[in-house]
Short mmCIF file of C-alpha atoms in Angstrom, two decimals:
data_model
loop_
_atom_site.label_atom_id
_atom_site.label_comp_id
_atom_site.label_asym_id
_atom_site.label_seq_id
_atom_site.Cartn_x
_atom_site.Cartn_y
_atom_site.Cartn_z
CA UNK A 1272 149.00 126.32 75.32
CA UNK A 1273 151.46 123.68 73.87
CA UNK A 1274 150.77 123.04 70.04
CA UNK A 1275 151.15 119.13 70.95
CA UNK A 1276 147.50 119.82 72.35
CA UNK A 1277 146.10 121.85 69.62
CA UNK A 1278 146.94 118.86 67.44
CA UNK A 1279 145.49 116.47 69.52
CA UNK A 1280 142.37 118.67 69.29
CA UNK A 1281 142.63 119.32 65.53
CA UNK A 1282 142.88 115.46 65.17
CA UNK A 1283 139.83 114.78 67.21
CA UNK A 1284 137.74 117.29 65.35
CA UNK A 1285 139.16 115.82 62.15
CA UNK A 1286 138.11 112.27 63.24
CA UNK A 1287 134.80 113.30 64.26
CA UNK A 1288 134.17 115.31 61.15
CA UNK A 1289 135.58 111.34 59.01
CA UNK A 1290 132.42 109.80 60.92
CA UNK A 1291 130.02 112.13 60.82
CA UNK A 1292 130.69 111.73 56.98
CA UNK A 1293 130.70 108.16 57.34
CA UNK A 1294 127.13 108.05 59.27
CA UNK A 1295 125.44 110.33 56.95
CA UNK A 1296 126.39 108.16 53.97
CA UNK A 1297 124.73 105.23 55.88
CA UNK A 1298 121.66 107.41 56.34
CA UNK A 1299 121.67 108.35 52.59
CA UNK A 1300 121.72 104.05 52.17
CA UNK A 1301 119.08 103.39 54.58
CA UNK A 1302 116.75 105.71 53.36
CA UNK A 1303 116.08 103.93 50.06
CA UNK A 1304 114.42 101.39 52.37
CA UNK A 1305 111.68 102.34 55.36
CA UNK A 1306 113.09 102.42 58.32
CA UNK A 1307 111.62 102.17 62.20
CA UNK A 1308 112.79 103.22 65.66
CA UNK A 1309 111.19 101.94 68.11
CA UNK A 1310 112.07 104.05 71.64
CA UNK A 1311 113.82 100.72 72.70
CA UNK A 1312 116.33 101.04 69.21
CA UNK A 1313 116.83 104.55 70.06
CA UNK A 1314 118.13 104.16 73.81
CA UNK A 1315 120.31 101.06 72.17
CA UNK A 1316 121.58 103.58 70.00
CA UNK A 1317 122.23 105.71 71.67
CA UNK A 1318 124.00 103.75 74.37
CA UNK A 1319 126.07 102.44 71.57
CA UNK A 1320 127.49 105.98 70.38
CA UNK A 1321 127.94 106.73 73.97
CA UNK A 1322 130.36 103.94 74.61
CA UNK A 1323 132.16 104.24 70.51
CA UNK A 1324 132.99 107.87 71.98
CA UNK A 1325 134.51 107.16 74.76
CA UNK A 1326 136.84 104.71 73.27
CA UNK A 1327 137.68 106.91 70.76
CA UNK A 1328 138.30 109.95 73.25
CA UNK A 1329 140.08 108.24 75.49
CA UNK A 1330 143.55 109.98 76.32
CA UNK A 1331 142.15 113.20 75.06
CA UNK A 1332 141.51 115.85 77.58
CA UNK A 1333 138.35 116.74 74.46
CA UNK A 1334 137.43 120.91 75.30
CA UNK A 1335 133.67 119.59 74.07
CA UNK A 1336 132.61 116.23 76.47
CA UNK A 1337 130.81 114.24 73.90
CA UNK A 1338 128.76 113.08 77.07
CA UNK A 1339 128.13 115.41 78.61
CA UNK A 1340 126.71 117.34 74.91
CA UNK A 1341 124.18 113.92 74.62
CA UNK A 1342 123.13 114.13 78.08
CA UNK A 1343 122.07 118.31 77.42
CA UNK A 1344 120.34 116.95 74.46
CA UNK A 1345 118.02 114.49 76.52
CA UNK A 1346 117.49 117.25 79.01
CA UNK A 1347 116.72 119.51 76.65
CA UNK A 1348 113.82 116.68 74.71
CA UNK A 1349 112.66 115.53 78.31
CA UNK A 1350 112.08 119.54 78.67
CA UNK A 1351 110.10 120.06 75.36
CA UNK A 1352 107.96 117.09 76.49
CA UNK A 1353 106.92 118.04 79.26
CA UNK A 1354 106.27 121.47 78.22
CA UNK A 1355 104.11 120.44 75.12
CA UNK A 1356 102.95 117.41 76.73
CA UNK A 1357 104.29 115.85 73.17
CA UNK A 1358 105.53 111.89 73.54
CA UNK A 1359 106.65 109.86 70.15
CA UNK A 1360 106.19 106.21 69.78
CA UNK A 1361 107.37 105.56 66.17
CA UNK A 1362 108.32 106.65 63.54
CA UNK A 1363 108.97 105.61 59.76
CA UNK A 1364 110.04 106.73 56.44
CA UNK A 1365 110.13 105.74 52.90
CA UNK A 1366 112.12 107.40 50.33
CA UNK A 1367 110.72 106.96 46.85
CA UNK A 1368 112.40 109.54 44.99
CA UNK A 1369 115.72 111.38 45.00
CA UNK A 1370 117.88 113.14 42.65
CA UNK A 1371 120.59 115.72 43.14
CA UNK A 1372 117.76 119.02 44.09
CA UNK A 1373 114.41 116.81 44.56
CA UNK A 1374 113.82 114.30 47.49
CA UNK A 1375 110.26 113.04 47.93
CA UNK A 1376 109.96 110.68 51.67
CA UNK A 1377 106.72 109.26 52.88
CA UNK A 1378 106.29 109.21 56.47
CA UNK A 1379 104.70 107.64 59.47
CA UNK A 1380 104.24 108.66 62.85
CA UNK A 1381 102.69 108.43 66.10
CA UNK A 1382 102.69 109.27 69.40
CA UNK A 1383 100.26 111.00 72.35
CA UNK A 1384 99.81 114.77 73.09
CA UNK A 1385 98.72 114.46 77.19
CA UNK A 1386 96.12 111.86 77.20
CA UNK A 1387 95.16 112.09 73.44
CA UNK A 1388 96.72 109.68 70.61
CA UNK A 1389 97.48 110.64 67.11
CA UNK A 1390 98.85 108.90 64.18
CA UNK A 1391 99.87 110.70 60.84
CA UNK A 1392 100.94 109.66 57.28
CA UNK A 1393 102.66 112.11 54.75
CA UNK A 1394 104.44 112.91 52.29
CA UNK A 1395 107.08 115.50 52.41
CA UNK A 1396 108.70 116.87 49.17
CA UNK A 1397 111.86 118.63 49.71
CA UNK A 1398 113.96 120.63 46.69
CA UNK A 1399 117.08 122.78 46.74
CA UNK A 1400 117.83 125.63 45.05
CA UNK A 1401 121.42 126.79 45.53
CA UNK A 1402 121.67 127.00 49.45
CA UNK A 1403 117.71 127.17 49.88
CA UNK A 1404 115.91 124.39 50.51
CA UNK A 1405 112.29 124.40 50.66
CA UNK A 1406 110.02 121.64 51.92
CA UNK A 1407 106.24 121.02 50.73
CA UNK A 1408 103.60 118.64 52.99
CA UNK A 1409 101.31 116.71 51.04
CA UNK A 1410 98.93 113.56 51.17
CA UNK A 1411 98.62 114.59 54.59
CA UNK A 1412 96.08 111.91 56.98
CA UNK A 1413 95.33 112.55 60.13
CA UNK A 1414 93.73 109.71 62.87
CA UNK A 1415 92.84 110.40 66.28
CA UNK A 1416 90.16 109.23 68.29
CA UNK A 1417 88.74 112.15 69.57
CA UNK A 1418 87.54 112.88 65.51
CA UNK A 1419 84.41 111.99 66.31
CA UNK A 1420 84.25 115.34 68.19
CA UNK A 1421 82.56 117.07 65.24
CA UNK A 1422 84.81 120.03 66.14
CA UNK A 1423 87.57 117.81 66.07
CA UNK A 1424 86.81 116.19 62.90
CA UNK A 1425 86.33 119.76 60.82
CA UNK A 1426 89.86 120.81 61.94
CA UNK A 1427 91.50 117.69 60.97
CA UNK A 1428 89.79 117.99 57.45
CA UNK A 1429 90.96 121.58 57.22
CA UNK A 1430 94.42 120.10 58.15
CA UNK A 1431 94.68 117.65 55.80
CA UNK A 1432 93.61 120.02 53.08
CA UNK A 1433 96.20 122.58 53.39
CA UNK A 1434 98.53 120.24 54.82
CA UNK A 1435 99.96 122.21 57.54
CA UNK A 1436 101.99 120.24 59.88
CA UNK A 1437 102.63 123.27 62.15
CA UNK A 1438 99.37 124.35 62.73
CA UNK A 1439 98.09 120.77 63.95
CA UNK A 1440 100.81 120.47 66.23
CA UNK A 1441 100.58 123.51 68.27
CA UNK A 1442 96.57 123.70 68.20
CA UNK A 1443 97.02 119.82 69.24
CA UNK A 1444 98.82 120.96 72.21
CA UNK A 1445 96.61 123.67 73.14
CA UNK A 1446 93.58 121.50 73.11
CA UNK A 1447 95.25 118.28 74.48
CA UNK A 1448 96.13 120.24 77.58
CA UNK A 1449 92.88 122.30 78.00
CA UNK A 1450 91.71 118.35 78.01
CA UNK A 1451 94.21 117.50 81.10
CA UNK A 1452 93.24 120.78 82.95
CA UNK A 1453 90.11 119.29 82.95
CA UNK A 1454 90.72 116.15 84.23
CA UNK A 1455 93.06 117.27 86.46
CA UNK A 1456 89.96 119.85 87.94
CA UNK A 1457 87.45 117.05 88.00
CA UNK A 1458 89.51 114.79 89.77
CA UNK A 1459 90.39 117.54 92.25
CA UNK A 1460 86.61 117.94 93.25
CA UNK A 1461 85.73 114.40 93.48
CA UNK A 1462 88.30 113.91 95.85
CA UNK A 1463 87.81 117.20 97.87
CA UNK A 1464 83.55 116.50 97.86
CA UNK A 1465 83.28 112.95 97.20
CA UNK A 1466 79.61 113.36 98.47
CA UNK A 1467 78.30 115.88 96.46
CA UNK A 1468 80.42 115.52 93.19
CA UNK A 1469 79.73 112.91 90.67
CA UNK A 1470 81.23 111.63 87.08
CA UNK A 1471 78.62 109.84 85.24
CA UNK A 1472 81.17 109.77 81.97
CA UNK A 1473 84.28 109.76 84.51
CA UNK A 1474 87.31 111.72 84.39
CA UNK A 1475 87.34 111.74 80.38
CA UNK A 1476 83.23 112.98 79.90
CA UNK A 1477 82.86 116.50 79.93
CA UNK A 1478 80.50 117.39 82.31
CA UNK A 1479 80.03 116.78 86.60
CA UNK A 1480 77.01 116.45 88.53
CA UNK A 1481 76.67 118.31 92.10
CA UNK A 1482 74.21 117.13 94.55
CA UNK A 1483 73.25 117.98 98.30
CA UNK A 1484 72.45 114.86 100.04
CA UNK A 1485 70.47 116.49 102.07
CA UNK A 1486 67.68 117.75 99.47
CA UNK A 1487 66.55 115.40 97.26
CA UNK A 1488 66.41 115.17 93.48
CA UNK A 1489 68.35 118.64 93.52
CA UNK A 1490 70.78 118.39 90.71
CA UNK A 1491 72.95 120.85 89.45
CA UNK A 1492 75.45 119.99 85.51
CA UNK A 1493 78.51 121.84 85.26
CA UNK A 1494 79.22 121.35 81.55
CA UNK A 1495 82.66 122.13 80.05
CA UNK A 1496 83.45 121.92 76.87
CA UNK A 1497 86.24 122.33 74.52
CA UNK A 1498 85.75 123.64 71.10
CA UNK A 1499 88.22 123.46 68.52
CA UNK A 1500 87.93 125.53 65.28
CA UNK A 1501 88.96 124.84 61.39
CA UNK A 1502 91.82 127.14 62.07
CA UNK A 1503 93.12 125.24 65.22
CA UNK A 1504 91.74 128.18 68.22
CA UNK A 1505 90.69 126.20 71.37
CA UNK A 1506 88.06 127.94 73.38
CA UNK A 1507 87.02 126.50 76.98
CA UNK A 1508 83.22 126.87 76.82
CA UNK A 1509 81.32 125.87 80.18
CA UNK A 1510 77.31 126.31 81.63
CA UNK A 1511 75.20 125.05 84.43
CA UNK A 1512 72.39 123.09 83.92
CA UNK A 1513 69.73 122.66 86.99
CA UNK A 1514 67.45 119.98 87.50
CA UNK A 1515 65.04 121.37 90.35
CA UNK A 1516 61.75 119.07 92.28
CA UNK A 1517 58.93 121.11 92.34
CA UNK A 1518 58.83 121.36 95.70
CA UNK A 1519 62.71 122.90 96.05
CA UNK A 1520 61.41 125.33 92.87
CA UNK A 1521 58.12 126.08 94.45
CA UNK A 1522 59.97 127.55 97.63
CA UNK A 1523 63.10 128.79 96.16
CA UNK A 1524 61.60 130.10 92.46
CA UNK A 1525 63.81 133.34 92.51
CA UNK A 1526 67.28 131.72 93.92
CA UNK A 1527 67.61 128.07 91.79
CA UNK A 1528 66.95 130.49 88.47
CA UNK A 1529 69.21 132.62 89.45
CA UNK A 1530 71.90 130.01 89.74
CA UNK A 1531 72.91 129.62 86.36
CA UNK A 1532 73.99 133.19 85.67
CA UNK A 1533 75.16 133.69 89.29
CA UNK A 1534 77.63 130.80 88.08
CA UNK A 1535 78.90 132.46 84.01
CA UNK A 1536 79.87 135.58 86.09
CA UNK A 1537 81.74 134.05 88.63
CA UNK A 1538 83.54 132.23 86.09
CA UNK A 1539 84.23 135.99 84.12
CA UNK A 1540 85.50 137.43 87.85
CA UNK A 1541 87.22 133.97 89.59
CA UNK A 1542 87.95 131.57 86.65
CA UNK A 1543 87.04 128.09 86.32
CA UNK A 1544 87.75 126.59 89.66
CA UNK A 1545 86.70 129.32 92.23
CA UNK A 1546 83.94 129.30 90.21
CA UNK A 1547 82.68 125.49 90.88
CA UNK A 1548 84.35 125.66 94.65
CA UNK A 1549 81.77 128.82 95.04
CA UNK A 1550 78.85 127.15 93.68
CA UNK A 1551 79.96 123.23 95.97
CA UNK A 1552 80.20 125.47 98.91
CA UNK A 1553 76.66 127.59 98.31
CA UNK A 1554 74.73 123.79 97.32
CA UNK A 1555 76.33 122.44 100.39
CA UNK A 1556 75.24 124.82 102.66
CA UNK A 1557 71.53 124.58 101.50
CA UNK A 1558 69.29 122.64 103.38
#
């Protein structure tokens, strides 16, 4: 290859490497003041770096396309979202201390995990020793609406109080989409038996009511709940509940008591929803 074009390469990188530089010396300026992105600012941005590197590119046949690199990148975020069901809203920072090894930032965030909203305030103190940098979470608050799940609330505490970042975000995810499968499975019976399945709480409530129009009073609660431990485990936990008129119970004593264990092994053998298409089908057929 002709050296002219190595150059022109070289010269590119150089250029790249002057702005990169040049940005990160802003950054190091705006972070003595807070700072906020709103997911408007960020596509501005972003649009705005697109079209400064393509000017600057121009007339360079570049062996890395710059576009084509940013375009990966929102592939790549639109991928992680979807697979963690994670979506930011904002974000801010503070930084109230810095010398040469010690940085201390406060920070701000929010955003939704599926259909579940979170918002988070911390402080993160980073040092560096040598080339090892080490980062420390502290002041940690956690708000969510779902707290007043006491569940909820007693991990959040236990979050707060070891401040571990980590751990809420991937039990967070865990739990937010246990959440969705559950709406998703409600929703999918109502619309399949839209006679015999009922939401008193709608799609968000945790618990359905099956009926057979054609016996009267005859109730049957699937409830499904989602427990979340101090240490961040999610654990599906579900159970029938029968309401019964004396006259169904006086003829049917031995199969309505039966019902309710029938249903917890079906659930072991078929999982969740063969187990509540088993038990629409078998109250549907009853007469």
């Amino acid at each position: 290859m002709d050296n002219s074009i190595f150059q022109a390469y070289e010269d590119e990188i150089q250029a790249l490497e002057e702005e990169i530089k040049l940005l990160r010396e802003k950054y190091e300026d705006i972070q003595q003041e807070s700072t906020f992105f709103s997911e408007e600012e960020i596509l501005k941005s972003i649009k705005s770096f697109e079209s400064e590197t393509q000017g600057e590119t121009k007339g360079h046949e570049s062996p890395s396309d710059l576009k084509a690199q940013l375009e990966s990148l929102e592939t790549d975020l639109s991928f992680l979202m979807k697979i963690t069901g994670f979506q930011f809203t904002s974000h801010s920072k503070k930084t109230v201390e810095k010398t040469r090894n010690r940085t201390v930032q406060k920070h701000r965030l929010s955003g939704k995990c599926h259909s579940l909203s979170f918002q988070l305030e911390f402080q993160l103190l980073q040092m560096q020793n040598n080339e090892k940098v080490s980062a420390v979470v502290s002041d940690l608050n956690i708000i969510m609406e779902s707290r007043e799940d006491s569940d909820v609330s007693k991990f959040v505490s236990s979050t707060e109080e070891h401040g571990d970042l980590l751990t809420f975000f991937r039990s967070l995810s865990t739990y937010a989409e246990w959440h969705e499968h559950r709406r998703h499975t409600f929703l999918h019976f109502k619309a399949k038996y839209p006679d015999i399945v009922t939401l008193p709480e709608g799609l968000l409530g945790d618990f359905i009511v099956l009926r057979n129009p054609k016996v009267s009073g005859l109730e049957l609660m699937i409830v499904w709940k989602i427990h979340l431990d101090e240490e961040g485990i999610t654990t599906p936990v579900l159970d029938l509940l029968t309401k019964v008129p004396e006259q169904v119970l006086k003829q049917r004593m031995m199969s309505v008591e039966s019902i309710p264990s029938s249903f917890r092994s079906a659930l072991g053998l078929f999982g969740i929803e063969a187990a509540i298409e088993n038990l629409i089908k078998v109250l549907s057929s009853g007469k």
